[in-house]
PDB file of C-alpha atoms in Angstrom:
ATOM      1  CA  GLU A   1     -12.484  -8.476  25.390  1.00 57.00           C
ATOM      2  CA  THR A   2     -12.794  -7.300  21.846  1.00 69.00           C
ATOM      3  CA  GLY A   3     -10.408  -6.329  19.072  1.00 93.00           C
ATOM      4  CA  VAL A   4      -6.674  -6.621  19.536  1.00 96.00           C
ATOM      5  CA  THR A   5      -5.216  -6.439  23.031  1.00 96.00           C
ATOM      6  CA  GLN A   6      -1.563  -5.776  23.777  1.00 96.00           C
ATOM      7  CA  THR A   7       0.291  -6.048  27.075  1.00 96.00           C
ATOM      8  CA  PRO A   8       2.143  -4.436  28.646  1.00 96.00           C
ATOM      9  CA  ARG A   9       1.247  -0.951  27.453  1.00 95.00           C
ATOM     10  CA  HIS A  10       4.530   0.452  28.735  1.00 96.00           C
ATOM     11  CA  LEU A  11       7.819  -1.330  29.338  1.00 95.00           C
ATOM     12  CA  VAL A  12      11.176  -0.023  30.530  1.00 94.00           C
ATOM     13  CA  MET A  13      14.066  -2.438  30.367  1.00 91.00           C
ATOM     14  CA  GLY A  14      17.823  -2.482  30.589  1.00 89.00           C
ATOM     15  CA  MET A  15      19.973  -3.766  27.765  1.00 86.00           C
ATOM     16  CA  THR A  16      20.640  -7.045  29.571  1.00 87.00           C
ATOM     17  CA  ASN A  17      17.020  -7.824  30.447  1.00 87.00           C
ATOM     18  CA  LYS A  18      14.735 -10.365  28.819  1.00 93.00           C
ATOM     19  CA  LYS A  19      11.096  -9.444  28.442  1.00 95.00           C
ATOM     20  CA  SER A  20       8.138 -10.341  26.237  1.00 97.00           C
ATOM     21  CA  LEU A  21       5.329  -8.431  24.590  1.00 98.00           C
ATOM     22  CA  LYS A  22       1.983 -10.157  24.270  1.00 98.00           C
ATOM     23  CA  CYS A  23      -0.794  -9.711  21.741  1.00 98.00           C
ATOM     24  CA  GLU A  24      -4.212 -11.344  21.633  1.00 97.00           C
ATOM     25  CA  GLN A  25      -6.892 -10.898  18.971  1.00 96.00           C
ATOM     26  CA  HIS A  26     -10.579 -11.686  19.407  1.00 94.00           C
ATOM     27  CA  LEU A  27     -11.632 -11.064  15.807  1.00 93.00           C
ATOM     28  CA  GLY A  28     -11.292 -14.538  14.344  1.00 92.00           C
ATOM     29  CA  HIS A  29      -8.519 -13.325  12.063  1.00 91.00           C
ATOM     30  CA  ASN A  30      -5.900 -15.735  10.776  1.00 89.00           C
ATOM     31  CA  ALA A  31      -2.928 -13.430  10.209  1.00 90.00           C
ATOM     32  CA  MET A  32      -1.006 -11.474  12.828  1.00 93.00           C
ATOM     33  CA  TYR A  33       1.739  -8.885  12.535  1.00 93.00           C
ATOM     34  CA  TRP A  34       4.353  -7.056  14.561  1.00 95.00           C
ATOM     35  CA  TYR A  35       5.140  -3.487  13.519  1.00 95.00           C
ATOM     36  CA  LYS A  36       7.663  -1.021  14.914  1.00 96.00           C
ATOM     37  CA  GLN A  37       6.766   2.674  14.964  1.00 96.00           C
ATOM     38  CA  SER A  38       9.556   5.176  15.589  1.00 94.00           C
ATOM     39  CA  ALA A  39       9.511   8.950  15.378  1.00 89.00           C
ATOM     40  CA  LYS A  40      10.153  10.338  11.905  1.00 85.00           C
ATOM     41  CA  LYS A  41       9.955   6.886  10.310  1.00 90.00           C
ATOM     42  CA  PRO A  42       7.165   5.023   8.519  1.00 91.00           C
ATOM     43  CA  LEU A  43       5.651   1.969  10.128  1.00 93.00           C
ATOM     44  CA  GLU A  44       8.149  -0.883   9.843  1.00 92.00           C
ATOM     45  CA  LEU A  45       6.819  -4.399   9.366  1.00 91.00           C
ATOM     46  CA  MET A  46       8.820  -6.812  11.521  1.00 93.00           C
ATOM     47  CA  PHE A  47       7.053 -10.166  11.349  1.00 92.00           C
ATOM     48  CA  VAL A  48       4.001 -11.701   9.728  1.00 90.00           C
ATOM     49  CA  TYR A  49       2.301 -14.922  10.763  1.00 90.00           C
ATOM     50  CA  SER A  50      -0.326 -16.483   8.551  1.00 85.00           C
ATOM     51  CA  LEU A  51      -2.201 -19.475   9.945  1.00 80.00           C
ATOM     52  CA  GLU A  52       0.394 -19.594  12.741  1.00 77.00           C
ATOM     53  CA  GLU A  53       3.260 -19.939  10.286  1.00 79.00           C
ATOM     54  CA  ARG A  54       5.836 -17.200   9.905  1.00 81.00           C
ATOM     55  CA  VAL A  55       5.667 -15.968   6.323  1.00 77.00           C
ATOM     56  CA  GLU A  56       7.791 -12.869   6.503  1.00 75.00           C
ATOM     57  CA  ASN A  57      10.738 -11.663   8.517  1.00 75.00           C
ATOM     58  CA  ASN A  58      12.011  -8.318   7.326  1.00 74.00           C
ATOM     59  CA  SER A  59      15.647  -8.741   8.334  1.00 85.00           C
ATOM     60  CA  VAL A  60      14.884  -8.044  11.960  1.00 92.00           C
ATOM     61  CA  PRO A  61      17.818  -8.472  14.390  1.00 93.00           C
ATOM     62  CA  SER A  62      17.824 -11.769  16.261  1.00 92.00           C
ATOM     63  CA  ARG A  63      17.412  -9.959  19.581  1.00 94.00           C
ATOM     64  CA  PHE A  64      13.726  -9.871  18.586  1.00 96.00           C
ATOM     65  CA  SER A  65      12.153 -13.324  18.587  1.00 95.00           C
ATOM     66  CA  PRO A  66       8.488 -13.832  17.668  1.00 95.00           C
ATOM     67  CA  GLU A  67       6.257 -16.680  18.729  1.00 95.00           C
ATOM     68  CA  CYS A  68       2.773 -17.529  17.495  1.00 94.00           C
ATOM     69  CA  PRO A  69       1.356 -20.502  19.428  1.00 93.00           C
ATOM     70  CA  ASN A  70      -2.102 -20.211  17.814  1.00 92.00           C
ATOM     71  CA  SER A  71      -4.045 -17.889  15.543  1.00 90.00           C
ATOM     72  CA  SER A  72      -5.193 -15.715  18.446  1.00 94.00           C
ATOM     73  CA  HIS A  73      -1.919 -15.105  20.245  1.00 96.00           C
ATOM     74  CA  LEU A  74       1.358 -13.528  19.262  1.00 96.00           C
ATOM     75  CA  PHE A  75       4.430 -12.802  21.348  1.00 97.00           C
ATOM     76  CA  LEU A  76       7.566 -10.789  20.788  1.00 97.00           C
ATOM     77  CA  HIS A  77      10.444 -11.943  22.978  1.00 97.00           C
ATOM     78  CA  LEU A  78      13.080  -9.311  23.642  1.00 96.00           C
ATOM     79  CA  HIS A  79      16.643  -9.786  24.820  1.00 93.00           C
ATOM     80  CA  THR A  80      19.866  -7.800  24.793  1.00 93.00           C
ATOM     81  CA  LEU A  81      18.123  -4.813  23.245  1.00 93.00           C
ATOM     82  CA  GLN A  82      19.783  -1.543  22.313  1.00 94.00           C
ATOM     83  CA  PRO A  83      18.606   1.993  23.141  1.00 94.00           C
ATOM     84  CA  GLU A  84      17.715   2.515  19.456  1.00 94.00           C
ATOM     85  CA  ASP A  85      15.116  -0.253  19.848  1.00 96.00           C
ATOM     86  CA  SER A  86      13.036   2.123  21.963  1.00 96.00           C
ATOM     87  CA  ALA A  87       9.791   2.595  20.035  1.00 96.00           C
ATOM     88  CA  LEU A  88       6.102   1.815  19.932  1.00 96.00           C
ATOM     89  CA  TYR A  89       5.537  -1.834  19.027  1.00 97.00           C
ATOM     90  CA  LEU A  90       2.205  -2.440  17.394  1.00 97.00           C
ATOM     91  CA  CYS A  91       0.471  -5.749  16.930  1.00 97.00           C
ATOM     92  CA  ALA A  92      -2.126  -6.099  14.190  1.00 95.00           C
ATOM     93  CA  SER A  93      -4.347  -8.786  12.749  1.00 94.00           C
ATOM     94  CA  SER A  94      -6.239  -9.373   9.517  1.00 91.00           C
ATOM     95  CA  GLN A  95      -7.898 -11.991   7.384  1.00 85.00           C
ATOM     96  CA  ILE A  96      -5.506 -13.499   4.847  1.00 73.00           C
ATOM     97  CA  ALA A  97      -8.053 -14.041   2.101  1.00 54.00           C
ATOM     98  CA  GLY A  98      -8.660 -11.480  -0.612  1.00 49.00           C
ATOM     99  CA  GLY A  99      -8.745  -7.793   0.145  1.00 49.00           C
ATOM    100  CA  GLY A 100      -9.063  -8.472   3.840  1.00 51.00           C
ATOM    101  CA  ALA A 101      -5.375  -9.209   3.940  1.00 57.00           C
ATOM    102  CA  ASN A 102      -4.675  -5.516   3.792  1.00 70.00           C
ATOM    103  CA  VAL A 103      -7.273  -4.315   6.265  1.00 85.00           C
ATOM    104  CA  LEU A 104      -5.399  -4.322   9.533  1.00 92.00           C
ATOM    105  CA  THR A 105      -6.805  -3.965  13.018  1.00 94.00           C
ATOM    106  CA  PHE A 106      -4.141  -2.661  15.377  1.00 96.00           C
ATOM    107  CA  GLY A 107      -3.718  -3.070  19.081  1.00 95.00           C
ATOM    108  CA  ALA A 108      -3.049  -0.063  21.298  1.00 94.00           C
ATOM    109  CA  GLY A 109       0.690  -0.739  21.214  1.00 95.00           C
ATOM    110  CA  SER A 110       3.440  -1.379  23.720  1.00 96.00           C
ATOM    111  CA  ARG A 111       5.697   1.614  24.351  1.00 96.00           C
ATOM    112  CA  LEU A 112       9.198   0.230  24.913  1.00 96.00           C
ATOM    113  CA  THR A 113      12.056   2.192  26.447  1.00 95.00           C
ATOM    114  CA  VAL A 114      15.509   0.609  26.540  1.00 94.00           C
ATOM    115  CA  LEU A 115      17.927   2.203  28.989  1.00 91.00           C
TER     116      LEU A 115
ATOM    117  CA  GLN B   1      12.513   1.021  -3.233  1.00 66.00           C
ATOM    118  CA  LYS B   2       8.748   1.352  -3.059  1.00 67.00           C
ATOM    119  CA  GLU B   3       7.618   4.359  -1.105  1.00 85.00           C
ATOM    120  CA  VAL B   4       4.812   6.676  -0.165  1.00 89.00           C
ATOM    121  CA  GLU B   5       5.245  10.417   0.154  1.00 90.00           C
ATOM    122  CA  GLN B   6       3.097  12.609   2.325  1.00 92.00           C
ATOM    123  CA  ASN B   7       3.476  16.173   3.517  1.00 86.00           C
ATOM    124  CA  SER B   8       4.226  15.799   7.220  1.00 82.00           C
ATOM    125  CA  GLY B   9       2.400  19.013   8.075  1.00 83.00           C
ATOM    126  CA  PRO B  10       1.097  20.130  10.415  1.00 91.00           C
ATOM    127  CA  LEU B  11      -1.882  21.023   8.267  1.00 95.00           C
ATOM    128  CA  SER B  12      -4.025  23.492  10.143  1.00 96.00           C
ATOM    129  CA  VAL B  13      -7.641  24.190   9.146  1.00 96.00           C
ATOM    130  CA  PRO B  14     -10.480  26.014  10.891  1.00 97.00           C
ATOM    131  CA  GLU B  15     -13.469  24.071  12.158  1.00 97.00           C
ATOM    132  CA  GLY B  16     -16.041  23.544   9.424  1.00 97.00           C
ATOM    133  CA  ALA B  17     -13.529  23.841   6.568  1.00 97.00           C
ATOM    134  CA  ILE B  18     -12.447  21.136   4.118  1.00 97.00           C
ATOM    135  CA  ALA B  19      -9.164  19.444   4.983  1.00 97.00           C
ATOM    136  CA  SER B  20      -7.262  18.045   1.997  1.00 96.00           C
ATOM    137  CA  LEU B  21      -4.594  15.415   2.583  1.00 97.00           C
ATOM    138  CA  ASN B  22      -2.405  14.218  -0.263  1.00 95.00           C
ATOM    139  CA  CYS B  23      -0.263  11.190  -0.944  1.00 94.00           C
ATOM    140  CA  THR B  24       1.865  10.032  -3.880  1.00 92.00           C
ATOM    141  CA  TYR B  25       3.155   6.511  -4.338  1.00 89.00           C
ATOM    142  CA  SER B  26       5.883   4.932  -6.383  1.00 85.00           C
ATOM    143  CA  ASP B  27       4.453   1.561  -7.470  1.00 76.00           C
ATOM    144  CA  ARG B  28       2.594   1.841 -10.790  1.00 72.00           C
ATOM    145  CA  VAL B  29       0.884  -1.543 -10.507  1.00 76.00           C
ATOM    146  CA  SER B  30      -0.577  -1.128  -7.036  1.00 80.00           C
ATOM    147  CA  GLN B  31      -4.339  -1.657  -6.917  1.00 80.00           C
ATOM    148  CA  SER B  32      -5.135  -1.028  -3.269  1.00 87.00           C
ATOM    149  CA  PHE B  33      -4.832   2.157  -1.250  1.00 92.00           C
ATOM    150  CA  PHE B  34      -5.698   2.957   2.317  1.00 94.00           C
ATOM    151  CA  TRP B  35      -6.036   5.850   4.705  1.00 96.00           C
ATOM    152  CA  TYR B  36      -5.502   5.190   8.396  1.00 97.00           C
ATOM    153  CA  ARG B  37      -6.044   7.720  11.182  1.00 97.00           C
ATOM    154  CA  GLN B  38      -3.830   7.752  14.270  1.00 96.00           C
ATOM    155  CA  TYR B  39      -4.689   9.883  17.265  1.00 95.00           C
ATOM    156  CA  SER B  40      -1.788  10.955  19.472  1.00 91.00           C
ATOM    157  CA  GLY B  41      -0.781   8.078  21.719  1.00 87.00           C
ATOM    158  CA  LYS B  42      -3.144   5.665  19.998  1.00 90.00           C
ATOM    159  CA  SER B  43      -2.853   3.026  17.289  1.00 92.00           C
ATOM    160  CA  PRO B  44      -3.767   3.487  13.609  1.00 95.00           C
ATOM    161  CA  GLU B  45      -7.336   2.712  12.541  1.00 95.00           C
ATOM    162  CA  LEU B  46      -8.596   2.243   8.998  1.00 94.00           C
ATOM    163  CA  ILE B  47     -10.921   4.980   7.790  1.00 95.00           C
ATOM    164  CA  MET B  48     -10.977   4.530   4.007  1.00 94.00           C
ATOM    165  CA  SER B  49      -9.887   2.076   1.342  1.00 93.00           C
ATOM    166  CA  ILE B  50     -10.025   2.734  -2.399  1.00 93.00           C
ATOM    167  CA  TYR B  51      -9.259   0.433  -5.308  1.00 90.00           C
ATOM    168  CA  SER B  52     -10.604   2.181  -8.433  1.00 90.00           C
ATOM    169  CA  ASN B  53      -9.896   5.503 -10.064  1.00 92.00           C
ATOM    170  CA  GLY B  54     -12.253   8.253  -9.017  1.00 94.00           C
ATOM    171  CA  ASP B  55     -13.923   9.222  -5.786  1.00 95.00           C
ATOM    172  CA  LYS B  56     -15.207   7.140  -2.922  1.00 95.00           C
ATOM    173  CA  GLU B  57     -17.347   8.822  -0.289  1.00 96.00           C
ATOM    174  CA  ASP B  58     -18.080   7.712   3.262  1.00 95.00           C
ATOM    175  CA  GLY B  59     -19.841  10.296   5.395  1.00 96.00           C
ATOM    176  CA  ARG B  60     -17.646  13.380   5.672  1.00 97.00           C
ATOM    177  CA  PHE B  61     -14.678  11.554   4.117  1.00 97.00           C
ATOM    178  CA  THR B  62     -13.919  11.290   0.398  1.00 97.00           C
ATOM    179  CA  ALA B  63     -10.956   9.392  -0.980  1.00 97.00           C
ATOM    180  CA  GLN B  64      -9.787  10.252  -4.487  1.00 96.00           C
ATOM    181  CA  LEU B  65      -7.537   8.021  -6.567  1.00 94.00           C
ATOM    182  CA  ASN B  66      -5.704   8.841  -9.776  1.00 92.00           C
ATOM    183  CA  LYS B  67      -3.595   5.877 -10.817  1.00 89.00           C
ATOM    184  CA  ALA B  68      -2.137   7.598 -13.873  1.00 89.00           C
ATOM    185  CA  SER B  69      -0.696  10.304 -11.637  1.00 89.00           C
ATOM    186  CA  GLN B  70       0.034   7.857  -8.811  1.00 90.00           C
ATOM    187  CA  TYR B  71      -1.840  10.094  -6.455  1.00 92.00           C
ATOM    188  CA  VAL B  72      -4.401   9.478  -3.730  1.00 95.00           C
ATOM    189  CA  SER B  73      -6.033  12.079  -1.534  1.00 96.00           C
ATOM    190  CA  LEU B  74      -8.389  12.285   1.409  1.00 97.00           C
ATOM    191  CA  LEU B  75     -10.876  15.107   1.799  1.00 97.00           C
ATOM    192  CA  ILE B  76     -12.555  15.752   5.117  1.00 97.00           C
ATOM    193  CA  ARG B  77     -15.601  17.972   4.854  1.00 98.00           C
ATOM    194  CA  ASP B  78     -16.935  20.036   7.759  1.00 97.00           C
ATOM    195  CA  SER B  79     -13.744  19.375   9.711  1.00 97.00           C
ATOM    196  CA  GLN B  80     -14.171  18.937  13.450  1.00 97.00           C
ATOM    197  CA  PRO B  81     -11.616  19.287  16.262  1.00 97.00           C
ATOM    198  CA  SER B  82     -12.052  15.528  16.781  1.00 97.00           C
ATOM    199  CA  ASP B  83     -10.529  15.019  13.324  1.00 97.00           C
ATOM    200  CA  SER B  84      -7.199  16.311  14.658  1.00 97.00           C
ATOM    201  CA  ALA B  85      -4.847  13.364  14.222  1.00 97.00           C
ATOM    202  CA  THR B  86      -2.114  11.997  11.986  1.00 96.00           C
ATOM    203  CA  TYR B  87      -3.362  10.480   8.744  1.00 97.00           C
ATOM    204  CA  LEU B  88      -1.322   7.636   7.289  1.00 96.00           C
ATOM    205  CA  CYS B  89      -1.476   6.699   3.621  1.00 95.00           C
ATOM    206  CA  ALA B  90      -0.579   3.142   2.592  1.00 93.00           C
ATOM    207  CA  PHE B  91      -0.597   1.058  -0.574  1.00 89.00           C
ATOM    208  CA  VAL B  92      -0.186  -2.613  -1.287  1.00 85.00           C
ATOM    209  CA  PHE B  93       3.016  -3.651  -2.999  1.00 80.00           C
ATOM    210  CA  ALA B  94       2.700  -7.074  -4.593  1.00 75.00           C
ATOM    211  CA  ALA B  95       5.643  -9.146  -5.793  1.00 71.00           C
ATOM    212  CA  GLY B  96       4.527 -12.613  -6.860  1.00 69.00           C
ATOM    213  CA  ASN B  97       2.559 -14.097  -3.981  1.00 67.00           C
ATOM    214  CA  ASN B  98       4.095 -11.669  -1.516  1.00 70.00           C
ATOM    215  CA  ARG B  99       1.891  -8.667  -0.657  1.00 73.00           C
ATOM    216  CA  LYS B 100       2.863  -6.011   1.831  1.00 79.00           C
ATOM    217  CA  LEU B 101       1.645  -2.620   2.899  1.00 85.00           C
ATOM    218  CA  ILE B 102       3.965   0.297   2.236  1.00 88.00           C
ATOM    219  CA  TRP B 103       3.333   3.185   4.611  1.00 93.00           C
ATOM    220  CA  GLY B 104       3.841   6.917   4.459  1.00 93.00           C
ATOM    221  CA  LEU B 105       5.125   8.984   7.373  1.00 93.00           C
ATOM    222  CA  GLY B 106       1.719  10.546   7.873  1.00 94.00           C
ATOM    223  CA  THR B 107       0.287  14.063   7.751  1.00 95.00           C
ATOM    224  CA  SER B 108      -0.555  15.767  11.016  1.00 95.00           C
ATOM    225  CA  LEU B 109      -3.911  17.570  10.885  1.00 97.00           C
ATOM    226  CA  ALA B 110      -4.992  20.196  13.403  1.00 97.00           C
ATOM    227  CA  VAL B 111      -8.594  21.439  13.269  1.00 97.00           C
ATOM    228  CA  ASN B 112      -8.932  24.675  15.175  1.00 95.00           C
ATOM    229  CA  PRO B 113     -12.225  25.533  16.920  1.00 92.00           C
TER     230      PRO B 113
END
């Protein structure tokens, strides 16, 4: 496995379900990110983990709960979602030092549909 | 509010022509600018970064930065149908020790054979 791997690629869930998105990076990076991509909107940064510590949470609703057990793995736990949460959720990783902090490698994304 | 503005397109060019993609940004002190390409149904991938005024060339791609005008562009020479994608412009907004990427909506490019 190389790069950034996300599973599942597609997820359909009801508003009362609990599910999780998984991300794994094989690049030796030490920062990981969750982004939300919706139609007609710019990429929205949701969470940033640097050295496994959450450093940024952009006022994301509590129905989204991230977890970063180590520098290679990142999860996004979902519960009681709303239909407007339907979107493409992208995981990314980078190095935190110097200019590398801004050079992101993205996973293929998890397309989420909330019914 | 820091933001990036891009023409959403679609920008349509014939194969072999030069495609010109433009982006303006609101943060005067930003030093780092990026172009990402996103194919339909795929994730963004970095194609160019530029940090200094002027031109930076990489193969068929040239990024141009004008900090005084707060303007960055991407030129694609000898456009190919495989260049058809959405191109996202982004810049780094730094506030103290906090640095984040600010993204544009993207410009859709269609290269017609």
